[in-house]
């Protein structure tokens, strides 16, 4: 089982949602986390944060690319004098998928769906399409989220990406949830209340109520076996 965790933008809660999803699956299956491209390493690592929030039961894989400045990956790579190579990421994914076997692999994206990975205009959406993974979209629950979420869903569907559902991060807002489900033609699989403090204990409590209707679980059980195809 594999899922890509993407979002409506940066600092939207993808890493926390990834941790909650992984904690939700601990004890049910082997769980693995991978963030192929990361920036902002001078401020800390999402991989290290996930490791601290879920404990040793979850396997954490090394990034393919990790940059210090908190910038768009195409710019961070340029300043570092390197170029992100999509095929390198896809090759690593094929190895990781084989090692994960029947367990769960959570692949966290970077920024929003249309963030450029290269100066040639290769977007995160292009990578997710090549990976052929179902996408779990993380969105804010608050004002402005309807527009941002519907735009993200439209961009996702126009590129042939598979939607696993939406997670709303923040204080519960019934009307925003209803609007996203109705106009976005999707399901909100979970609403994640603010975790204060953010710790292994609060993540574990949030995980106990995650995906109550098993919408995401059923989607992941139907994940496509042809993922990780080569870039055309």
PDB file of C-alpha atoms in Angstrom:
ATOM      1  CA  UNK A   1       0.000   0.000   0.000  1.00  0.00           C
ATOM      2  CA  UNK A   2       1.312   3.426  -0.913  1.00  0.00           C
ATOM      3  CA  UNK A   3      -0.057   6.953  -0.666  1.00  0.00           C
ATOM      4  CA  UNK A   4       1.305  10.383  -1.543  1.00  0.00           C
ATOM      5  CA  UNK A   5       0.530  13.110   0.978  1.00  0.00           C
ATOM      6  CA  UNK A   6       0.249  16.444  -0.792  1.00  0.00           C
ATOM      7  CA  UNK A   7      -1.465  19.695   0.124  1.00  0.00           C
ATOM      8  CA  UNK A   8      -2.929  23.002  -0.905  1.00  0.00           C
ATOM      9  CA  UNK A   9       0.338  24.764  -0.093  1.00  0.00           C
ATOM     10  CA  UNK A  10       3.318  24.888   2.211  1.00  0.00           C
ATOM     11  CA  UNK A  11       3.020  24.821   6.010  1.00  0.00           C
ATOM     12  CA  UNK A  12      -0.434  23.289   5.670  1.00  0.00           C
ATOM     13  CA  UNK A  13       0.206  20.253   7.905  1.00  0.00           C
ATOM     14  CA  UNK A  14       1.397  17.528   5.537  1.00  0.00           C
ATOM     15  CA  UNK A  15       4.094  16.313   7.907  1.00  0.00           C
ATOM     16  CA  UNK A  16       1.765  16.094  10.907  1.00  0.00           C
ATOM     17  CA  UNK A  17      -0.901  14.322   8.850  1.00  0.00           C
ATOM     18  CA  UNK A  18       1.753  11.902   7.582  1.00  0.00           C
ATOM     19  CA  UNK A  19       2.752  11.174  11.177  1.00  0.00           C
ATOM     20  CA  UNK A  20      -0.862  10.632  12.261  1.00  0.00           C
ATOM     21  CA  UNK A  21      -1.506   8.308   9.312  1.00  0.00           C
ATOM     22  CA  UNK A  22       1.632   6.305  10.086  1.00  0.00           C
ATOM     23  CA  UNK A  23       0.733   6.082  13.776  1.00  0.00           C
ATOM     24  CA  UNK A  24      -2.755   4.958  12.754  1.00  0.00           C
ATOM     25  CA  UNK A  25      -1.242   2.019  10.878  1.00  0.00           C
ATOM     26  CA  UNK A  26       1.347   0.977  13.478  1.00  0.00           C
ATOM     27  CA  UNK A  27       0.399  -2.424  14.819  1.00  0.00           C
ATOM     28  CA  UNK A  28      -1.697  -3.193  11.736  1.00  0.00           C
ATOM     29  CA  UNK A  29       1.077  -3.268   9.141  1.00  0.00           C
ATOM     30  CA  UNK A  30       4.691  -2.272   8.651  1.00  0.00           C
ATOM     31  CA  UNK A  31       4.806   1.491   8.105  1.00  0.00           C
ATOM     32  CA  UNK A  32       7.463   3.479   6.230  1.00  0.00           C
ATOM     33  CA  UNK A  33       7.879   7.217   5.628  1.00  0.00           C
ATOM     34  CA  UNK A  34       9.730   8.870   2.760  1.00  0.00           C
ATOM     35  CA  UNK A  35      10.090  12.491   1.710  1.00  0.00           C
ATOM     36  CA  UNK A  36      12.045  12.377  -1.571  1.00  0.00           C
ATOM     37  CA  UNK A  37      12.776  16.120  -1.763  1.00  0.00           C
ATOM     38  CA  UNK A  38      13.168  18.395   1.249  1.00  0.00           C
ATOM     39  CA  UNK A  39      14.166  22.017   1.682  1.00  0.00           C
ATOM     40  CA  UNK A  40      14.581  24.094   4.828  1.00  0.00           C
ATOM     41  CA  UNK A  41      16.993  21.631   6.418  1.00  0.00           C
ATOM     42  CA  UNK A  42      18.666  24.478   8.306  1.00  0.00           C
ATOM     43  CA  UNK A  43      15.423  24.803  10.265  1.00  0.00           C
ATOM     44  CA  UNK A  44      15.071  21.085  10.851  1.00  0.00           C
ATOM     45  CA  UNK A  45      14.049  17.978   8.941  1.00  0.00           C
ATOM     46  CA  UNK A  46      10.525  16.700   8.332  1.00  0.00           C
ATOM     47  CA  UNK A  47      11.954  13.177   8.418  1.00  0.00           C
ATOM     48  CA  UNK A  48      13.401  13.745  11.887  1.00  0.00           C
ATOM     49  CA  UNK A  49      10.141  15.309  13.046  1.00  0.00           C
ATOM     50  CA  UNK A  50       8.127  12.321  11.847  1.00  0.00           C
ATOM     51  CA  UNK A  51      10.591   9.966  13.536  1.00  0.00           C
ATOM     52  CA  UNK A  52      10.165  11.815  16.842  1.00  0.00           C
ATOM     53  CA  UNK A  53       6.357  11.789  16.529  1.00  0.00           C
ATOM     54  CA  UNK A  54       5.857   8.126  15.648  1.00  0.00           C
ATOM     55  CA  UNK A  55       8.751   6.327  17.321  1.00  0.00           C
ATOM     56  CA  UNK A  56      10.964   3.450  16.189  1.00  0.00           C
ATOM     57  CA  UNK A  57       8.090   1.325  14.904  1.00  0.00           C
ATOM     58  CA  UNK A  58       8.051   3.409  11.718  1.00  0.00           C
ATOM     59  CA  UNK A  59      10.897   3.132   9.238  1.00  0.00           C
ATOM     60  CA  UNK A  60      12.229   6.468   7.977  1.00  0.00           C
ATOM     61  CA  UNK A  61      13.892   6.530   4.559  1.00  0.00           C
ATOM     62  CA  UNK A  62      16.572   9.004   3.516  1.00  0.00           C
ATOM     63  CA  UNK A  63      15.686  11.837   1.159  1.00  0.00           C
ATOM     64  CA  UNK A  64      16.984  11.795  -2.410  1.00  0.00           C
ATOM     65  CA  UNK A  65      17.529  15.547  -2.215  1.00  0.00           C
ATOM     66  CA  UNK A  66      17.852  17.693   0.892  1.00  0.00           C
ATOM     67  CA  UNK A  67      18.612  21.402   0.796  1.00  0.00           C
ATOM     68  CA  UNK A  68      19.254  23.892   3.577  1.00  0.00           C
ATOM     69  CA  UNK A  69      17.360  27.043   2.547  1.00  0.00           C
ATOM     70  CA  UNK A  70      13.550  27.084   2.978  1.00  0.00           C
ATOM     71  CA  UNK A  71      12.907  27.710  -0.728  1.00  0.00           C
ATOM     72  CA  UNK A  72      11.073  26.170  -3.646  1.00  0.00           C
ATOM     73  CA  UNK A  73      13.004  23.005  -4.579  1.00  0.00           C
ATOM     74  CA  UNK A  74      13.939  24.222  -8.062  1.00  0.00           C
ATOM     75  CA  UNK A  75      15.547  27.348  -6.595  1.00  0.00           C
ATOM     76  CA  UNK A  76      17.161  25.543  -3.657  1.00  0.00           C
ATOM     77  CA  UNK A  77      18.692  23.057  -6.102  1.00  0.00           C
ATOM     78  CA  UNK A  78      19.931  25.830  -8.383  1.00  0.00           C
ATOM     79  CA  UNK A  79      21.621  27.641  -5.498  1.00  0.00           C
ATOM     80  CA  UNK A  80      23.242  24.364  -4.452  1.00  0.00           C
ATOM     81  CA  UNK A  81      24.589  23.861  -7.967  1.00  0.00           C
ATOM     82  CA  UNK A  82      22.646  20.661  -8.625  1.00  0.00           C
ATOM     83  CA  UNK A  83      19.587  19.662 -10.616  1.00  0.00           C
ATOM     84  CA  UNK A  84      16.828  17.442  -9.296  1.00  0.00           C
ATOM     85  CA  UNK A  85      16.622  14.358 -11.516  1.00  0.00           C
ATOM     86  CA  UNK A  86      13.128  12.821 -11.525  1.00  0.00           C
ATOM     87  CA  UNK A  87      14.412   9.464 -12.714  1.00  0.00           C
ATOM     88  CA  UNK A  88      16.664   9.232  -9.669  1.00  0.00           C
ATOM     89  CA  UNK A  89      13.598   9.648  -7.442  1.00  0.00           C
ATOM     90  CA  UNK A  90      11.577   7.113  -9.425  1.00  0.00           C
ATOM     91  CA  UNK A  91      14.417   4.611  -9.300  1.00  0.00           C
ATOM     92  CA  UNK A  92      14.659   5.056  -5.531  1.00  0.00           C
ATOM     93  CA  UNK A  93      10.896   4.626  -5.245  1.00  0.00           C
ATOM     94  CA  UNK A  94      10.987   1.310  -7.079  1.00  0.00           C
ATOM     95  CA  UNK A  95      13.618   0.039  -4.636  1.00  0.00           C
ATOM     96  CA  UNK A  96      11.682   1.297  -1.632  1.00  0.00           C
ATOM     97  CA  UNK A  97       8.407  -0.192  -2.803  1.00  0.00           C
ATOM     98  CA  UNK A  98      10.066  -3.578  -3.170  1.00  0.00           C
ATOM     99  CA  UNK A  99      11.532  -3.377   0.331  1.00  0.00           C
ATOM    100  CA  UNK A 100       8.195  -2.279   1.845  1.00  0.00           C
ATOM    101  CA  UNK A 101       6.333  -5.237   0.372  1.00  0.00           C
ATOM    102  CA  UNK A 102       2.781  -5.443   1.709  1.00  0.00           C
ATOM    103  CA  UNK A 103       3.359  -2.689   4.267  1.00  0.00           C
ATOM    104  CA  UNK A 104       2.405   0.983   4.039  1.00  0.00           C
ATOM    105  CA  UNK A 105       4.644   3.551   2.349  1.00  0.00           C
ATOM    106  CA  UNK A 106       3.741   7.199   2.964  1.00  0.00           C
ATOM    107  CA  UNK A 107       5.403   9.521   0.451  1.00  0.00           C
ATOM    108  CA  UNK A 108       5.260  13.175   1.512  1.00  0.00           C
ATOM    109  CA  UNK A 109       5.391  15.846  -1.164  1.00  0.00           C
ATOM    110  CA  UNK A 110       6.860  19.314  -0.863  1.00  0.00           C
ATOM    111  CA  UNK A 111       4.848  22.521  -0.949  1.00  0.00           C
ATOM    112  CA  UNK A 112       1.743  22.403  -3.125  1.00  0.00           C
ATOM    113  CA  UNK A 113       0.867  20.351  -6.164  1.00  0.00           C
ATOM    114  CA  UNK A 114       2.304  22.784  -8.736  1.00  0.00           C
ATOM    115  CA  UNK A 115       5.624  23.503  -7.021  1.00  0.00           C
ATOM    116  CA  UNK A 116       8.458  23.248  -9.594  1.00  0.00           C
ATOM    117  CA  UNK A 117      11.167  20.694  -8.921  1.00  0.00           C
ATOM    118  CA  UNK A 118      13.388  21.774 -11.815  1.00  0.00           C
ATOM    119  CA  UNK A 119      14.089  24.928 -13.810  1.00  0.00           C
ATOM    120  CA  UNK A 120      12.662  23.132 -16.852  1.00  0.00           C
ATOM    121  CA  UNK A 121       9.210  23.261 -15.274  1.00  0.00           C
ATOM    122  CA  UNK A 122       8.929  19.689 -13.989  1.00  0.00           C
ATOM    123  CA  UNK A 123       6.342  20.016 -11.221  1.00  0.00           C
ATOM    124  CA  UNK A 124       5.580  17.984  -8.129  1.00  0.00           C
ATOM    125  CA  UNK A 125       2.377  16.990  -9.931  1.00  0.00           C
ATOM    126  CA  UNK A 126       4.474  15.506 -12.752  1.00  0.00           C
ATOM    127  CA  UNK A 127       6.414  13.413 -10.245  1.00  0.00           C
ATOM    128  CA  UNK A 128       3.246  12.205  -8.527  1.00  0.00           C
ATOM    129  CA  UNK A 129       1.795  11.259 -11.900  1.00  0.00           C
ATOM    130  CA  UNK A 130       4.899   9.232 -12.704  1.00  0.00           C
ATOM    131  CA  UNK A 131       4.723   7.553  -9.294  1.00  0.00           C
ATOM    132  CA  UNK A 132       1.053   6.701  -9.984  1.00  0.00           C
ATOM    133  CA  UNK A 133       0.135   6.920  -6.324  1.00  0.00           C
ATOM    134  CA  UNK A 134      -3.248   7.863  -4.857  1.00  0.00           C
ATOM    135  CA  UNK A 135      -3.004  11.372  -3.409  1.00  0.00           C
ATOM    136  CA  UNK A 136      -4.229  12.404   0.017  1.00  0.00           C
ATOM    137  CA  UNK A 137      -4.751  16.179  -0.027  1.00  0.00           C
ATOM    138  CA  UNK A 138      -4.142  18.099   3.197  1.00  0.00           C
ATOM    139  CA  UNK A 139      -6.023  21.384   3.469  1.00  0.00           C
ATOM    140  CA  UNK A 140      -6.724  23.991   6.101  1.00  0.00           C
ATOM    141  CA  UNK A 141     -10.154  23.907   7.742  1.00  0.00           C
ATOM    142  CA  UNK A 142     -10.339  27.691   7.938  1.00  0.00           C
ATOM    143  CA  UNK A 143     -11.333  30.685   5.818  1.00  0.00           C
ATOM    144  CA  UNK A 144     -10.085  30.465   2.232  1.00  0.00           C
ATOM    145  CA  UNK A 145      -9.811  26.704   2.206  1.00  0.00           C
ATOM    146  CA  UNK A 146     -12.730  26.101  -0.156  1.00  0.00           C
ATOM    147  CA  UNK A 147     -11.072  27.953  -3.031  1.00  0.00           C
ATOM    148  CA  UNK A 148      -7.594  26.561  -2.331  1.00  0.00           C
ATOM    149  CA  UNK A 149      -8.825  22.994  -1.993  1.00  0.00           C
ATOM    150  CA  UNK A 150     -11.068  23.051  -5.070  1.00  0.00           C
ATOM    151  CA  UNK A 151      -8.211  24.509  -7.142  1.00  0.00           C
ATOM    152  CA  UNK A 152      -5.914  21.733  -5.942  1.00  0.00           C
ATOM    153  CA  UNK A 153      -8.489  19.032  -6.713  1.00  0.00           C
ATOM    154  CA  UNK A 154      -9.055  20.490 -10.175  1.00  0.00           C
ATOM    155  CA  UNK A 155      -5.323  20.547 -10.892  1.00  0.00           C
ATOM    156  CA  UNK A 156      -4.972  17.002  -9.591  1.00  0.00           C
ATOM    157  CA  UNK A 157      -7.791  15.603 -11.716  1.00  0.00           C
ATOM    158  CA  UNK A 158      -6.767  17.487 -14.862  1.00  0.00           C
ATOM    159  CA  UNK A 159      -3.424  15.680 -14.682  1.00  0.00           C
ATOM    160  CA  UNK A 160      -4.933  12.243 -14.258  1.00  0.00           C
ATOM    161  CA  UNK A 161      -3.879  11.867 -10.635  1.00  0.00           C
ATOM    162  CA  UNK A 162      -5.840   9.570  -8.353  1.00  0.00           C
ATOM    163  CA  UNK A 163      -7.524  11.200  -5.353  1.00  0.00           C
ATOM    164  CA  UNK A 164      -7.605   9.260  -2.103  1.00  0.00           C
ATOM    165  CA  UNK A 165      -9.490  11.963  -0.212  1.00  0.00           C
ATOM    166  CA  UNK A 166      -8.983  15.147   1.794  1.00  0.00           C
ATOM    167  CA  UNK A 167      -7.822  15.752   5.359  1.00  0.00           C
ATOM    168  CA  UNK A 168      -8.858  19.049   6.941  1.00  0.00           C
ATOM    169  CA  UNK A 169      -6.270  20.368   9.364  1.00  0.00           C
ATOM    170  CA  UNK A 170      -7.420  22.831  12.016  1.00  0.00           C
ATOM    171  CA  UNK A 171     -10.515  23.653  14.082  1.00  0.00           C
ATOM    172  CA  UNK A 172     -13.636  21.843  12.868  1.00  0.00           C
ATOM    173  CA  UNK A 173     -15.703  23.805  10.347  1.00  0.00           C
ATOM    174  CA  UNK A 174     -18.782  21.923   9.208  1.00  0.00           C
ATOM    175  CA  UNK A 175     -19.721  24.301   6.375  1.00  0.00           C
ATOM    176  CA  UNK A 176     -16.238  24.245   4.860  1.00  0.00           C
ATOM    177  CA  UNK A 177     -16.248  20.454   5.032  1.00  0.00           C
ATOM    178  CA  UNK A 178     -19.656  20.244   3.356  1.00  0.00           C
ATOM    179  CA  UNK A 179     -18.622  22.639   0.587  1.00  0.00           C
ATOM    180  CA  UNK A 180     -15.389  20.760  -0.155  1.00  0.00           C
ATOM    181  CA  UNK A 181     -17.166  17.411  -0.268  1.00  0.00           C
ATOM    182  CA  UNK A 182     -20.035  18.708  -2.411  1.00  0.00           C
ATOM    183  CA  UNK A 183     -18.215  20.926  -4.886  1.00  0.00           C
ATOM    184  CA  UNK A 184     -14.992  18.929  -4.854  1.00  0.00           C
ATOM    185  CA  UNK A 185     -16.827  15.614  -5.367  1.00  0.00           C
ATOM    186  CA  UNK A 186     -14.704  13.941  -2.739  1.00  0.00           C
ATOM    187  CA  UNK A 187     -14.695  12.701   0.841  1.00  0.00           C
ATOM    188  CA  UNK A 188     -13.056  14.329   3.832  1.00  0.00           C
ATOM    189  CA  UNK A 189     -11.515  11.224   5.361  1.00  0.00           C
ATOM    190  CA  UNK A 190     -10.452  12.969   8.579  1.00  0.00           C
ATOM    191  CA  UNK A 191     -10.526  16.278  10.420  1.00  0.00           C
ATOM    192  CA  UNK A 192      -7.383  16.852  12.432  1.00  0.00           C
ATOM    193  CA  UNK A 193      -7.822  19.187  15.378  1.00  0.00           C
ATOM    194  CA  UNK A 194      -4.808  21.290  16.445  1.00  0.00           C
ATOM    195  CA  UNK A 195      -2.383  19.139  18.442  1.00  0.00           C
ATOM    196  CA  UNK A 196      -1.141  21.108  21.420  1.00  0.00           C
ATOM    197  CA  UNK A 197       1.467  20.220  22.334  1.00  0.00           C
ATOM    198  CA  UNK A 198       2.626  18.410  19.229  1.00  0.00           C
ATOM    199  CA  UNK A 199       4.057  15.193  20.662  1.00  0.00           C
ATOM    200  CA  UNK A 200       4.092  11.443  20.215  1.00  0.00           C
ATOM    201  CA  UNK A 201       1.226  11.183  22.696  1.00  0.00           C
ATOM    202  CA  UNK A 202      -1.053  13.701  20.951  1.00  0.00           C
ATOM    203  CA  UNK A 203      -0.267  12.157  17.550  1.00  0.00           C
ATOM    204  CA  UNK A 204      -1.185   8.716  18.899  1.00  0.00           C
ATOM    205  CA  UNK A 205      -4.500  10.045  20.236  1.00  0.00           C
ATOM    206  CA  UNK A 206      -5.291  11.698  16.905  1.00  0.00           C
ATOM    207  CA  UNK A 207      -4.395   8.473  15.109  1.00  0.00           C
ATOM    208  CA  UNK A 208      -6.986   6.508  17.067  1.00  0.00           C
ATOM    209  CA  UNK A 209      -9.804   8.461  15.405  1.00  0.00           C
ATOM    210  CA  UNK A 210      -8.259   8.830  11.962  1.00  0.00           C
ATOM    211  CA  UNK A 211     -10.178   7.548   8.901  1.00  0.00           C
ATOM    212  CA  UNK A 212     -13.131   6.361  10.994  1.00  0.00           C
ATOM    213  CA  UNK A 213     -15.161   5.347   7.929  1.00  0.00           C
ATOM    214  CA  UNK A 214     -12.178   3.512   6.375  1.00  0.00           C
ATOM    215  CA  UNK A 215     -12.456   5.562   3.176  1.00  0.00           C
ATOM    216  CA  UNK A 216      -8.690   5.976   2.872  1.00  0.00           C
ATOM    217  CA  UNK A 217      -8.020   2.392   3.878  1.00  0.00           C
ATOM    218  CA  UNK A 218     -10.234   1.045   1.090  1.00  0.00           C
ATOM    219  CA  UNK A 219      -8.521   3.345  -1.406  1.00  0.00           C
ATOM    220  CA  UNK A 220      -5.049   2.209  -0.352  1.00  0.00           C
ATOM    221  CA  UNK A 221      -5.986  -1.436  -0.588  1.00  0.00           C
ATOM    222  CA  UNK A 222      -6.785  -0.723  -4.233  1.00  0.00           C
ATOM    223  CA  UNK A 223      -3.466   1.026  -4.979  1.00  0.00           C
ATOM    224  CA  UNK A 224      -2.289   0.421  -8.517  1.00  0.00           C
ATOM    225  CA  UNK A 225       0.600  -2.040  -9.033  1.00  0.00           C
ATOM    226  CA  UNK A 226       2.196  -0.145 -11.953  1.00  0.00           C
ATOM    227  CA  UNK A 227       3.595   2.723  -9.889  1.00  0.00           C
ATOM    228  CA  UNK A 228       7.052   4.080 -10.460  1.00  0.00           C
ATOM    229  CA  UNK A 229       6.977   4.086 -14.230  1.00  0.00           C
ATOM    230  CA  UNK A 230       9.722   5.902 -16.079  1.00  0.00           C
ATOM    231  CA  UNK A 231       9.514   9.544 -17.057  1.00  0.00           C
ATOM    232  CA  UNK A 232       8.458   9.872 -20.675  1.00  0.00           C
TER     233      UNK A 232
END
